Tab-separated table of C-alpha atoms in Angstrom:
chain	number	residue	atom	x	y	z
A	1	HIS	CA	-53.405	-195.935	-61.068
A	2	ALA	CA	-53.089	-199.551	-62.115
A	3	GLY	CA	-55.081	-201.895	-59.945
A	4	TYR	CA	-57.044	-199.167	-58.146
A	5	ASN	CA	-60.489	-200.410	-59.195
A	6	GLU	CA	-59.530	-204.001	-58.437
A	7	GLU	CA	-58.320	-203.064	-54.943
A	8	ALA	CA	-61.388	-200.891	-54.324
A	9	SER	CA	-63.567	-203.789	-55.456
A	10	ARG	CA	-61.902	-206.099	-52.964
A	11	ILE	CA	-62.260	-203.592	-50.110
A	12	ILE	CA	-65.830	-202.380	-50.646
A	13	GLY	CA	-67.377	-205.456	-52.197
A	14	LEU	CA	-68.568	-203.972	-55.497
A	15	SER	CA	-67.575	-205.393	-58.851
A	16	VAL	CA	-64.990	-203.540	-60.916
A	17	ASP	CA	-67.737	-202.753	-63.455
A	18	GLU	CA	-69.921	-201.238	-60.697
A	19	ILE	CA	-67.037	-199.096	-59.451
A	20	GLU	CA	-66.246	-197.868	-62.964
A	21	ALA	CA	-69.926	-197.119	-63.646
A	22	ARG	CA	-70.219	-195.119	-60.414
A	23	HIS	CA	-67.030	-193.234	-61.177
A	24	LEU	CA	-68.151	-192.335	-64.690
A	25	SER	CA	-71.617	-191.286	-63.472
A	26	ARG	CA	-69.977	-188.724	-61.170
A	27	ASN	CA	-67.744	-187.369	-63.917
A	28	VAL	CA	-70.225	-185.774	-66.265
A	29	ARG	CA	-69.596	-182.877	-68.592
A	30	ASN	CA	-70.574	-179.407	-67.518
A	31	ASP	CA	-71.037	-177.915	-70.977
A	32	PRO	CA	-71.345	-174.275	-69.800
A	33	ALA	CA	-68.058	-174.663	-67.916
A	34	PHE	CA	-66.394	-176.179	-70.978
A	35	ALA	CA	-67.636	-173.287	-73.126
A	36	TRP	CA	-66.215	-170.774	-70.632
A	37	ILE	CA	-62.856	-172.559	-70.479
A	38	LYS	CA	-62.690	-172.536	-74.279
A	39	GLU	CA	-63.536	-168.820	-74.255
A	40	LEU	CA	-60.764	-168.094	-71.728
A	41	HIS	CA	-58.249	-170.272	-73.549
A	42	SER	CA	-58.956	-168.888	-77.012
A	43	SER	CA	-58.891	-165.267	-75.787
A	44	GLY	CA	-55.090	-165.400	-75.635
A	45	GLN	CA	-55.346	-163.487	-72.356
A	46	TYR	CA	-55.308	-166.552	-70.089
A	47	LYS	CA	-53.497	-169.868	-69.899
A	48	THR	CA	-55.617	-172.815	-68.844
A	49	ALA	CA	-54.751	-176.124	-67.237
A	50	LEU	CA	-56.670	-179.218	-66.281
A	51	VAL	CA	-55.532	-180.649	-62.948
A	52	SER	CA	-57.334	-183.893	-62.220
A	53	ASN	CA	-57.243	-187.084	-60.199
A	54	ILE	CA	-59.292	-188.861	-62.882
A	55	ALA	CA	-57.667	-191.830	-64.604
A	56	ARG	CA	-56.358	-191.471	-68.186
A	57	ASP	CA	-59.145	-193.633	-69.633
A	58	GLY	CA	-61.729	-191.641	-67.680
A	59	ILE	CA	-60.393	-188.327	-68.943
A	60	ASP	CA	-60.287	-189.631	-72.516
A	61	ALA	CA	-63.973	-190.581	-72.252
A	62	LEU	CA	-64.919	-187.225	-70.749
A	63	ILE	CA	-62.660	-184.955	-72.826
A	64	PRO	CA	-61.152	-186.486	-75.969
A	65	PRO	CA	-57.484	-185.565	-76.567
A	66	SER	CA	-58.316	-183.392	-79.591
A	67	GLU	CA	-60.741	-181.328	-77.516
A	68	ARG	CA	-58.274	-180.995	-74.639
A	69	ASP	CA	-55.940	-179.164	-77.020
A	70	GLU	CA	-58.717	-176.621	-77.680
A	71	LEU	CA	-59.328	-176.128	-73.960
A	72	PHE	CA	-56.039	-176.392	-72.106
A	73	ASP	CA	-52.435	-175.337	-72.392
A	74	THR	CA	-51.481	-178.289	-70.202
A	75	VAL	CA	-53.096	-181.295	-68.555
A	76	VAL	CA	-51.788	-182.534	-65.205
A	77	LEU	CA	-53.152	-185.959	-64.291
A	78	SER	CA	-52.332	-187.329	-60.863
A	79	GLY	CA	-51.800	-190.830	-62.214
A	80	GLN	CA	-49.098	-189.576	-64.557
A	81	ILE	CA	-47.123	-187.630	-61.968
A	82	GLY	CA	-47.794	-189.759	-58.889
A	83	VAL	CA	-49.324	-186.949	-56.815
A	84	THR	CA	-53.019	-186.310	-56.203
A	85	LYS	CA	-55.076	-183.251	-55.370
A	86	PRO	CA	-55.072	-181.680	-52.831
A	87	SER	CA	-51.270	-182.068	-52.518
A	88	GLU	CA	-49.486	-178.784	-53.129
A	89	ALA	CA	-47.069	-180.582	-55.455
A	90	ILE	CA	-49.687	-181.140	-58.166
A	91	TYR	CA	-50.393	-177.402	-58.316
A	92	ASP	CA	-46.661	-176.689	-58.410
A	93	VAL	CA	-46.434	-178.873	-61.534
A	94	ALA	CA	-49.388	-177.066	-63.139
A	95	VAL	CA	-48.019	-173.548	-62.644
A	96	GLU	CA	-44.547	-174.636	-63.736
A	97	ARG	CA	-45.949	-176.111	-66.959
A	98	LEU	CA	-47.984	-172.951	-67.552
A	99	GLY	CA	-44.961	-170.754	-66.908
A	100	VAL	CA	-46.753	-168.580	-64.352
A	101	GLU	CA	-46.265	-167.713	-60.710
A	102	PRO	CA	-48.664	-169.373	-58.254
A	103	SER	CA	-50.094	-165.938	-57.351
A	104	GLU	CA	-51.060	-165.521	-61.025
A	105	ALA	CA	-53.105	-168.719	-61.055
A	106	VAL	CA	-56.707	-169.444	-60.090
A	107	MET	CA	-57.784	-172.971	-59.188
A	108	ILE	CA	-61.472	-173.777	-59.624
A	109	ASP	CA	-62.761	-177.001	-58.101
A	110	ASP	CA	-65.977	-178.254	-56.569
A	111	LEU	CA	-64.172	-179.654	-53.504
A	112	LEU	CA	-62.980	-177.325	-50.756
A	113	ASP	CA	-60.062	-179.649	-49.871
A	114	ASN	CA	-58.670	-179.228	-53.392
A	115	ILE	CA	-58.991	-175.446	-53.140
A	116	ASP	CA	-57.222	-175.539	-49.767
A	117	GLY	CA	-54.317	-177.433	-51.344
A	118	ALA	CA	-54.098	-174.916	-54.170
A	119	GLN	CA	-54.145	-172.003	-51.741
A	120	TYR	CA	-51.379	-173.598	-49.669
A	121	ALA	CA	-49.384	-173.714	-52.919
A	122	GLY	CA	-49.993	-169.972	-53.379
A	123	LEU	CA	-52.795	-170.057	-55.957
A	124	HIS	CA	-56.103	-168.247	-55.709
A	125	GLY	CA	-59.024	-170.594	-55.223
A	126	ILE	CA	-62.685	-170.700	-56.138
A	127	VAL	CA	-65.062	-173.370	-54.909
A	128	TYR	CA	-67.361	-174.077	-57.850
A	129	GLY	CA	-71.040	-173.808	-56.950
A	130	ASN	CA	-72.546	-172.708	-60.250
A	131	MET	CA	-71.355	-170.885	-63.362
A	132	ARG	CA	-72.669	-167.439	-62.384
A	133	GLN	CA	-70.972	-167.496	-58.977
A	134	THR	CA	-67.744	-168.946	-60.412
A	135	ARG	CA	-67.477	-166.326	-63.143
A	136	GLU	CA	-68.205	-163.543	-60.656
A	137	ASP	CA	-65.558	-164.860	-58.253
A	138	PHE	CA	-63.068	-165.178	-61.113
A	139	ASP	CA	-63.735	-161.633	-62.335
A	140	LEU	CA	-63.307	-160.340	-58.771
A	141	ILE	CA	-59.917	-162.056	-58.395
A	142	ILE	CA	-58.757	-160.712	-61.769
A	143	ALA	CA	-59.895	-157.169	-60.846
A	144	GLU	CA	-58.160	-157.356	-57.439
A	145	GLU	CA	-54.924	-158.552	-59.050
A	146	ALA	CA	-55.108	-155.766	-61.658
A	147	ASP	CA	-55.481	-153.229	-58.851
A	148	ARG	CA	-52.342	-154.607	-57.168
A	149	ALA	CA	-50.294	-154.344	-60.359
């Protein structure tokens, strides 16, 4: 969102450069997670989406556009649609773009508030702790949904 770092700088008393550096230091790549997403995406069995509040320049630094195409069917950035996680509306956009029902979608995030928003929108949710736990939780949701079908 234009002017966000400038406004944050004014409010909290850090320079824009300091704010950007702190933001980028918190947004680091989790290579095992990226490998798993690529595996899911390339399997043809799952559709994948990135739903993020990160700014466009931040996402480009973290995941270049060419790599995003290898990982995700769609990318939903809050700054582009004017809605942030955990608002239900951002998840509505993601499932609509994927062409799936909310009950067919699983949101994985490291923040419980974002999972709560996704669940209010009808998605399944997994709070990311580590890769082993996340994969196990994902497999459990998929197995439970298969049993319901």
